[in-house]
GROMACS .gro file of C-alpha atoms in nm:
model
  381
    1UNK     CA    1   0.990   0.288   1.588
    2UNK     CA    2   1.282   0.200   1.364
    3UNK     CA    3   1.255   0.361   1.018
    4UNK     CA    4   1.170   0.129   0.731
    5UNK     CA    5   1.532   0.108   0.659
    6UNK     CA    6   1.810   0.340   0.652
    7UNK     CA    7   1.883   0.132   0.344
    8UNK     CA    8   1.599   0.327   0.186
    9UNK     CA    9   1.761   0.647   0.294
   10UNK     CA   10   2.006   0.573   0.025
   11UNK     CA   11   1.744   0.444  -0.203
   12UNK     CA   12   1.567   0.761  -0.281
   13UNK     CA   13   1.671   1.078  -0.399
   14UNK     CA   14   1.513   1.106  -0.604
   15UNK     CA   15  -0.898  -0.649  -0.858
   16UNK     CA   16  -1.075  -0.414  -1.079
   17UNK     CA   17  -1.412  -0.467  -0.914
   18UNK     CA   18  -1.677  -0.674  -1.084
   19UNK     CA   19  -1.980  -0.476  -0.974
   20UNK     CA   20  -1.926  -0.146  -1.151
   21UNK     CA   21  -2.137   0.166  -1.108
   22UNK     CA   22  -2.312   0.325  -1.400
   23UNK     CA   23  -2.069   0.448  -1.660
   24UNK     CA   24  -1.793   0.203  -1.572
   25UNK     CA   25  -1.703  -0.100  -1.777
   26UNK     CA   26  -1.668  -0.442  -1.614
   27UNK     CA   27  -1.325  -0.582  -1.710
   28UNK     CA   28  -1.268  -0.850  -1.445
   29UNK     CA   29  -1.299  -1.225  -1.477
   30UNK     CA   30  -1.521  -1.405  -1.226
   31UNK     CA   31  -1.354  -1.576  -0.930
   32UNK     CA   32  -1.204  -1.916  -1.000
   33UNK     CA   33  -1.057  -2.192  -0.789
   34UNK     CA   34  -0.738  -1.997  -0.727
   35UNK     CA   35  -0.684  -1.631  -0.638
   36UNK     CA   36  -0.558  -1.379  -0.886
   37UNK     CA   37  -0.198  -1.394  -1.000
   38UNK     CA   38   0.031  -1.105  -0.915
   39UNK     CA   39   0.031  -0.992  -1.277
   40UNK     CA   40  -0.310  -0.879  -1.396
   41UNK     CA   41  -0.459  -0.837  -1.744
   42UNK     CA   42  -0.358  -0.472  -1.788
   43UNK     CA   43  -0.026  -0.320  -1.874
   44UNK     CA   44   0.107  -0.072  -1.617
   45UNK     CA   45   0.192   0.295  -1.656
   46UNK     CA   46   0.378   0.520  -1.414
   47UNK     CA   47   0.381   0.896  -1.396
   48UNK     CA   48   0.537   1.130  -1.139
   49UNK     CA   49   0.456   1.490  -1.054
   50UNK     CA   50   0.502   1.744  -0.777
   51UNK     CA   51   0.208   1.925  -0.623
   52UNK     CA   52   0.179   2.203  -0.365
   53UNK     CA   53  -0.099   2.190  -0.107
   54UNK     CA   54  -0.266   2.534  -0.096
   55UNK     CA   55  -0.407   2.462   0.251
   56UNK     CA   56  -0.053   2.416   0.393
   57UNK     CA   57   0.172   2.690   0.252
   58UNK     CA   58   0.517   2.565   0.165
   59UNK     CA   59   0.421   2.196   0.161
   60UNK     CA   60   0.488   2.026  -0.171
   61UNK     CA   61   0.477   1.651  -0.233
   62UNK     CA   62   0.633   1.429  -0.498
   63UNK     CA   63   0.365   1.187  -0.610
   64UNK     CA   64   0.378   0.868  -0.818
   65UNK     CA   65   0.068   0.737  -0.993
   66UNK     CA   66   0.060   0.375  -1.113
   67UNK     CA   67  -0.229   0.300  -1.347
   68UNK     CA   68  -0.369   0.042  -1.594
   69UNK     CA   69  -0.267   0.063  -1.959
   70UNK     CA   70  -0.370  -0.149  -2.254
   71UNK     CA   71  -0.170  -0.473  -2.266
   72UNK     CA   72   0.135  -0.440  -2.487
   73UNK     CA   73   0.094  -0.064  -2.519
   74UNK     CA   74   0.412   0.063  -2.689
   75UNK     CA   75   0.371   0.430  -2.592
   76UNK     CA   76   0.589   0.582  -2.323
   77UNK     CA   77   0.945   0.489  -2.231
   78UNK     CA   78   1.053   0.193  -2.014
   79UNK     CA   79   1.016   0.287  -1.647
   80UNK     CA   80   1.281   0.257  -1.378
   81UNK     CA   81   1.328   0.372  -1.019
   82UNK     CA   82   1.601   0.622  -0.936
   83UNK     CA   83   1.778   0.501  -0.620
   84UNK     CA   84   2.054   0.760  -0.617
   85UNK     CA   85   2.352   0.553  -0.723
   86UNK     CA   86   2.173   0.334  -0.976
   87UNK     CA   87   1.841   0.274  -1.152
   88UNK     CA   88   1.617  -0.028  -1.095
   89UNK     CA   89   1.434  -0.123  -1.417
   90UNK     CA   90   1.064  -0.210  -1.395
   91UNK     CA   91   0.991  -0.469  -1.665
   92UNK     CA   92   0.646  -0.423  -1.811
   93UNK     CA   93   0.600  -0.069  -1.675
   94UNK     CA   94   0.594   0.227  -1.912
   95UNK     CA   95   0.660   0.586  -1.809
   96UNK     CA   96   0.374   0.824  -1.902
   97UNK     CA   97   0.195   0.571  -2.121
   98UNK     CA   98  -0.174   0.617  -2.198
   99UNK     CA   99  -0.438   0.491  -1.955
  100UNK     CA  100  -0.646   0.194  -2.070
  101UNK     CA  101  -0.974   0.366  -2.168
  102UNK     CA  102  -1.192   0.065  -2.083
  103UNK     CA  103  -1.328   0.187  -1.748
  104UNK     CA  104  -1.318   0.431  -1.462
  105UNK     CA  105  -1.093   0.263  -1.210
  106UNK     CA  106  -1.102   0.257  -0.829
  107UNK     CA  107  -0.843   0.471  -0.654
  108UNK     CA  108  -0.596   0.333  -0.398
  109UNK     CA  109  -0.361   0.559  -0.199
  110UNK     CA  110  -0.036   0.404  -0.071
  111UNK     CA  111   0.140   0.555   0.233
  112UNK     CA  112   0.505   0.458   0.288
  113UNK     CA  113   0.677   0.385   0.620
  114UNK     CA  114   0.873   0.626   0.837
  115UNK     CA  115   1.204   0.697   0.668
  116UNK     CA  116   1.077   0.516   0.360
  117UNK     CA  117   0.997   0.623   0.008
  118UNK     CA  118   0.684   0.631  -0.205
  119UNK     CA  119   0.787   0.329  -0.418
  120UNK     CA  120   0.918   0.110  -0.134
  121UNK     CA  121   0.655  -0.162  -0.201
  122UNK     CA  122   0.642  -0.146  -0.578
  123UNK     CA  123   0.555  -0.517  -0.602
  124UNK     CA  124   0.212  -0.426  -0.462
  125UNK     CA  125   0.165  -0.097  -0.645
  126UNK     CA  126   0.247  -0.252  -0.982
  127UNK     CA  127   0.024  -0.553  -0.917
  128UNK     CA  128  -0.275  -0.340  -0.818
  129UNK     CA  129  -0.239  -0.127  -1.131
  130UNK     CA  130  -0.222  -0.437  -1.349
  131UNK     CA  131  -0.552  -0.554  -1.197
  132UNK     CA  132  -0.737  -0.233  -1.271
  133UNK     CA  133  -0.662   0.017  -0.994
  134UNK     CA  134  -0.520   0.368  -1.010
  135UNK     CA  135  -0.264   0.381  -0.728
  136UNK     CA  136  -0.135   0.715  -0.597
  137UNK     CA  137   0.177   0.707  -0.378
  138UNK     CA  138   0.305   1.035  -0.229
  139UNK     CA  139   0.637   1.094  -0.056
  140UNK     CA  140   0.556   1.224   0.292
  141UNK     CA  141   0.789   1.524   0.284
  142UNK     CA  142   0.987   1.556   0.605
  143UNK     CA  143   0.962   1.182   0.674
  144UNK     CA  144   1.130   1.021   0.374
  145UNK     CA  145   1.454   0.834   0.330
  146UNK     CA  146   1.611   1.140   0.171
  147UNK     CA  147   1.505   1.357   0.464
  148UNK     CA  148   1.687   1.122   0.699
  149UNK     CA  149   1.995   1.124   0.481
  150UNK     CA  150   2.004   1.501   0.435
  151UNK     CA  151   1.902   1.605   0.786
  152UNK     CA  152   1.572   1.763   0.678
  153UNK     CA  153   1.341   1.533   0.876
  154UNK     CA  154   1.053   1.702   1.057
  155UNK     CA  155   0.982   1.649   1.427
  156UNK     CA  156   0.769   1.343   1.493
  157UNK     CA  157   0.451   1.530   1.597
  158UNK     CA  158   0.468   1.736   1.276
  159UNK     CA  159   0.512   1.421   1.069
  160UNK     CA  160   0.217   1.246   1.234
  161UNK     CA  161  -0.009   1.548   1.183
  162UNK     CA  162   0.090   1.587   0.818
  163UNK     CA  163   0.048   1.227   0.708
  164UNK     CA  164  -0.333   1.191   0.696
  165UNK     CA  165  -0.352   1.537   0.541
  166UNK     CA  166  -0.105   1.425   0.274
  167UNK     CA  167  -0.335   1.136   0.184
  168UNK     CA  168  -0.640   1.360   0.154
  169UNK     CA  169  -0.439   1.604  -0.056
  170UNK     CA  170  -0.320   1.323  -0.285
  171UNK     CA  171  -0.681   1.217  -0.335
  172UNK     CA  172  -0.775   1.576  -0.417
  173UNK     CA  173  -0.496   1.601  -0.674
  174UNK     CA  174  -0.576   1.278  -0.856
  175UNK     CA  175  -0.950   1.342  -0.863
  176UNK     CA  176  -0.885   1.692  -1.001
  177UNK     CA  177  -0.657   1.555  -1.270
  178UNK     CA  178  -0.916   1.293  -1.361
  179UNK     CA  179  -1.164   1.572  -1.441
  180UNK     CA  180  -0.914   1.764  -1.657
  181UNK     CA  181  -0.968   1.662  -2.023
  182UNK     CA  182  -0.605   1.744  -2.104
  183UNK     CA  183  -0.454   1.529  -1.825
  184UNK     CA  184  -0.313   1.179  -1.862
  185UNK     CA  185  -0.567   1.056  -1.604
  186UNK     CA  186  -0.870   1.222  -1.765
  187UNK     CA  187  -1.181   1.015  -1.702
  188UNK     CA  188  -0.983   0.729  -1.548
  189UNK     CA  189  -1.081   0.744  -1.178
  190UNK     CA  190  -1.404   0.649  -1.005
  191UNK     CA  191  -1.438   0.887  -0.705
  192UNK     CA  192  -1.695   0.660  -0.539
  193UNK     CA  193  -1.444   0.378  -0.480
  194UNK     CA  194  -1.140   0.483  -0.275
  195UNK     CA  195  -0.914   0.280  -0.044
  196UNK     CA  196  -0.597   0.357   0.152
  197UNK     CA  197  -0.311   0.109   0.197
  198UNK     CA  198  -0.010   0.184   0.418
  199UNK     CA  199   0.296   0.015   0.565
  200UNK     CA  200   0.426   0.075   0.918
  201UNK     CA  201   0.384   0.449   0.982
  202UNK     CA  202   0.179   0.431   0.663
  203UNK     CA  203  -0.043   0.180   0.844
  204UNK     CA  204  -0.092   0.442   1.114
  205UNK     CA  205  -0.173   0.685   0.833
  206UNK     CA  206  -0.441   0.457   0.687
  207UNK     CA  207  -0.602   0.419   1.029
  208UNK     CA  208  -0.580   0.795   1.094
  209UNK     CA  209  -0.739   0.879   0.759
  210UNK     CA  210  -1.034   0.652   0.840
  211UNK     CA  211  -1.071   0.730   1.210
  212UNK     CA  212  -0.925   1.077   1.254
  213UNK     CA  213  -0.619   1.185   1.449
  214UNK     CA  214  -0.543   1.465   1.692
  215UNK     CA  215  -0.834   1.682   1.584
  216UNK     CA  216  -0.814   1.592   1.214
  217UNK     CA  217  -1.144   1.430   1.115
  218UNK     CA  218  -1.182   1.119   0.899
  219UNK     CA  219  -1.179   1.157   0.522
  220UNK     CA  220  -1.530   1.041   0.441
  221UNK     CA  221  -1.437   0.964   0.080
  222UNK     CA  222  -1.231   0.664   0.193
  223UNK     CA  223  -1.433   0.341   0.174
  224UNK     CA  224  -1.180   0.081   0.295
  225UNK     CA  225  -0.828   0.058   0.439
  226UNK     CA  226  -0.539  -0.191   0.447
  227UNK     CA  227  -0.299  -0.111   0.734
  228UNK     CA  228   0.013  -0.330   0.693
  229UNK     CA  229   0.245  -0.381   0.994
  230UNK     CA  230   0.065  -0.076   1.131
  231UNK     CA  231   0.229   0.143   1.394
  232UNK     CA  232  -0.096   0.200   1.581
  233UNK     CA  233   0.053   0.331   1.906
  234UNK     CA  234  -0.003   0.701   1.831
  235UNK     CA  235  -0.378   0.649   1.799
  236UNK     CA  236  -0.583   0.640   2.115
  237UNK     CA  237  -0.860   0.387   2.169
  238UNK     CA  238  -1.132   0.633   2.070
  239UNK     CA  239  -0.960   0.713   1.740
  240UNK     CA  240  -0.927   0.343   1.661
  241UNK     CA  241  -1.290   0.279   1.753
  242UNK     CA  242  -1.384   0.558   1.513
  243UNK     CA  243  -1.255   0.350   1.219
  244UNK     CA  244  -1.587   0.236   1.075
  245UNK     CA  245  -1.490   0.131   0.722
  246UNK     CA  246  -1.401  -0.224   0.614
  247UNK     CA  247  -1.043  -0.299   0.720
  248UNK     CA  248  -0.780  -0.558   0.632
  249UNK     CA  249  -0.501  -0.576   0.890
  250UNK     CA  250  -0.189  -0.744   0.750
  251UNK     CA  251   0.093  -0.816   0.993
  252UNK     CA  252   0.398  -1.040   1.042
  253UNK     CA  253   0.441  -1.273   1.337
  254UNK     CA  254   0.820  -1.211   1.335
  255UNK     CA  255   0.800  -0.832   1.316
  256UNK     CA  256   1.043  -0.681   1.566
  257UNK     CA  257   0.991  -0.316   1.473
  258UNK     CA  258   0.612  -0.314   1.517
  259UNK     CA  259   0.526  -0.636   1.703
  260UNK     CA  260   0.201  -0.817   1.642
  261UNK     CA  261   0.039  -0.669   1.955
  262UNK     CA  262   0.061  -0.316   1.811
  263UNK     CA  263   0.030  -0.400   1.440
  264UNK     CA  264  -0.272  -0.630   1.463
  265UNK     CA  265  -0.399  -0.730   1.807
  266UNK     CA  266  -0.477  -0.385   1.948
  267UNK     CA  267  -0.633  -0.234   1.634
  268UNK     CA  268  -0.832  -0.555   1.577
  269UNK     CA  269  -0.977  -0.530   1.927
  270UNK     CA  270  -1.071  -0.164   1.884
  271UNK     CA  271  -1.170  -0.084   1.525
  272UNK     CA  272  -1.542  -0.077   1.454
  273UNK     CA  273  -1.540  -0.128   1.078
  274UNK     CA  274  -1.706  -0.435   0.929
  275UNK     CA  275  -1.673  -0.655   0.741
  276UNK     CA  276  -1.307  -0.670   0.842
  277UNK     CA  277  -1.026  -0.921   0.834
  278UNK     CA  278  -0.696  -0.975   1.011
  279UNK     CA  279  -0.424  -1.178   0.841
  280UNK     CA  280  -0.111  -1.264   1.041
  281UNK     CA  281   0.161  -1.387   0.805
  282UNK     CA  282   0.375  -1.649   0.975
  283UNK     CA  283   0.747  -1.566   1.002
  284UNK     CA  284   0.704  -1.235   0.819
  285UNK     CA  285   0.927  -0.952   0.937
  286UNK     CA  286   0.854  -0.583   0.933
  287UNK     CA  287   1.000  -0.531   0.586
  288UNK     CA  288   0.866  -0.852   0.433
  289UNK     CA  289   0.593  -0.626   0.292
  290UNK     CA  290   0.840  -0.408   0.100
  291UNK     CA  291   1.095  -0.449  -0.182
  292UNK     CA  292   1.381  -0.412   0.064
  293UNK     CA  293   1.571  -0.714  -0.072
  294UNK     CA  294   1.556  -0.585  -0.430
  295UNK     CA  295   1.679  -0.247  -0.313
  296UNK     CA  296   1.965  -0.401  -0.118
  297UNK     CA  297   2.071  -0.619  -0.412
  298UNK     CA  298   2.067  -0.320  -0.647
  299UNK     CA  299   2.284  -0.121  -0.410
  300UNK     CA  300   2.527  -0.410  -0.367
  301UNK     CA  301   2.560  -0.432  -0.744
  302UNK     CA  302   2.624  -0.057  -0.756
  303UNK     CA  303   2.947  -0.111  -0.561
  304UNK     CA  304   2.885   0.072  -0.236
  305UNK     CA  305   3.168   0.070   0.020
  306UNK     CA  306   3.174  -0.245   0.240
  307UNK     CA  307   3.121  -0.052   0.563
  308UNK     CA  308   2.801   0.104   0.425
  309UNK     CA  309   2.684  -0.229   0.286
  310UNK     CA  310   2.727  -0.391   0.627
  311UNK     CA  311   2.508  -0.125   0.781
  312UNK     CA  312   2.247  -0.164   0.510
  313UNK     CA  313   2.248  -0.543   0.542
  314UNK     CA  314   2.171  -0.509   0.911
  315UNK     CA  315   1.879  -0.282   0.831
  316UNK     CA  316   1.745  -0.526   0.571
  317UNK     CA  317   1.736  -0.825   0.806
  318UNK     CA  318   1.367  -0.782   0.879
  319UNK     CA  319   1.281  -0.872   0.523
  320UNK     CA  320   1.563  -1.082   0.383
  321UNK     CA  321   1.689  -1.296   0.673
  322UNK     CA  322   1.683  -1.673   0.605
  323UNK     CA  323   1.483  -1.730   0.923
  324UNK     CA  324   1.192  -1.533   0.776
  325UNK     CA  325   0.933  -1.639   0.523
  326UNK     CA  326   1.080  -1.601   0.170
  327UNK     CA  327   1.000  -1.247   0.075
  328UNK     CA  328   0.850  -1.359  -0.258
  329UNK     CA  329   0.595  -1.562  -0.063
  330UNK     CA  330   0.517  -1.267   0.164
  331UNK     CA  331   0.463  -1.055  -0.146
  332UNK     CA  332   0.236  -1.317  -0.303
  333UNK     CA  333   0.021  -1.336   0.008
  334UNK     CA  334   0.007  -0.956   0.039
  335UNK     CA  335  -0.116  -0.921  -0.319
  336UNK     CA  336  -0.363  -1.208  -0.285
  337UNK     CA  337  -0.528  -1.078   0.029
  338UNK     CA  338  -0.524  -0.712  -0.074
  339UNK     CA  339  -0.686  -0.785  -0.410
  340UNK     CA  340  -0.950  -1.015  -0.259
  341UNK     CA  341  -1.029  -0.752   0.005
  342UNK     CA  342  -1.057  -0.466  -0.245
  343UNK     CA  343  -1.279  -0.663  -0.480
  344UNK     CA  344  -1.501  -0.765  -0.191
  345UNK     CA  345  -1.531  -0.417  -0.039
  346UNK     CA  346  -1.493  -0.129  -0.282
  347UNK     CA  347  -1.567  -0.375  -0.563
  348UNK     CA  348  -1.895  -0.476  -0.398
  349UNK     CA  349  -1.861  -0.838  -0.510
  350UNK     CA  350  -1.900  -1.090  -0.228
  351UNK     CA  351  -1.782  -1.377  -0.450
  352UNK     CA  352  -1.421  -1.275  -0.382
  353UNK     CA  353  -1.476  -1.312  -0.009
  354UNK     CA  354  -1.401  -1.684  -0.034
  355UNK     CA  355  -1.028  -1.603  -0.052
  356UNK     CA  356  -1.050  -1.415   0.276
  357UNK     CA  357  -1.205  -1.704   0.471
  358UNK     CA  358  -0.998  -1.888   0.736
  359UNK     CA  359  -1.124  -2.216   0.590
  360UNK     CA  360  -0.982  -2.135   0.247
  361UNK     CA  361  -0.641  -2.053   0.394
  362UNK     CA  362  -0.647  -2.379   0.590
  363UNK     CA  363  -0.736  -2.586   0.282
  364UNK     CA  364  -0.453  -2.425   0.088
  365UNK     CA  365  -0.215  -2.472   0.383
  366UNK     CA  366  -0.118  -2.106   0.365
  367UNK     CA  367   0.127  -1.978   0.630
  368UNK     CA  368  -0.128  -1.738   0.778
  369UNK     CA  369  -0.374  -1.704   1.063
  370UNK     CA  370  -0.698  -1.536   0.954
  371UNK     CA  371  -0.962  -1.371   1.173
  372UNK     CA  372  -1.288  -1.238   1.034
  373UNK     CA  373  -1.550  -0.988   1.146
  374UNK     CA  374  -1.873  -1.020   0.945
  375UNK     CA  375  -2.070  -0.716   0.836
  376UNK     CA  376  -2.259  -0.565   1.127
  377UNK     CA  377  -2.065  -0.761   1.388
  378UNK     CA  378  -1.766  -0.696   1.613
  379UNK     CA  379  -1.735  -1.060   1.723
  380UNK     CA  380  -1.417  -1.210   1.581
  381UNK     CA  381  -1.458  -1.556   1.435
   0.00000   0.00000   0.00000
């Protein structure tokens, strides 16, 4: 599997649900004729911390948390992403701003691709936070862009074994912080509503967290998963069949790194979770589900040497090439389907399921093919 992009090796050193459980406040609008916009009603905060896993001595992760703030909240400083040779500003995102106190929010874990970085798909992380989700995104130490650049990458079997454990540890950390009255996240997370989203090797990670991998059992706290361009090849058929939570498989028909057969067809045939959906985005490449084009543009503007830029441009072709779907459209579709799925599943509100129906996509002439598996059924429609 090709890493998300060696471009990212340079780039990192560095639907709030409607049906809320008791104690949570309902902040969402009912479904309308169109799906939710990328920008939700909340402001967005971003905080970063490092945490050491006591169950794996010597393993420490850098973790970002994106979360809802009150709209127009002035507290905190403007946020940006440190991509080694420059910073990328994040308009509308505040660093260490206060959490909007209106509700306890569902938790979403994001797992980056192999050789990627925790913020590689910030279009999605920011959008989810603005719609009322707390999103935790760890760097998978030993498998990041910086590890590739610095020669500290772990062997592949070690990486694969660590990844689902990293997700469970990230959940532990955020839930612990949410119970600490002195923490920024105090009282902000609903532990009964947890989903995992992942891209590429992160898609493998989402599947492994739900179905288990190589002796590591499923994390029973996870209620739904969104594997995106998922590298499913490391999972055997039994592990895939063990995935019994609602699943949204997002994949690109023009993906050369993880072709559709591995990213969508095989897991769709094997996973046992329902209700589930499979959305194949026409002409999407492997990195159409990341911010690879924004990263490349920022690095061009930073004045990198032409020989390095040529190499990076080649790596970015699976997201930015003119033959692919415009990456803004791929982002819009990713947000639309992820939000509709989360509101339907961990949000427990079937009204949002209309946006997941093949008929709705056909009426809107969306560049997607949608398959559905109703609750209690493994027969694809």
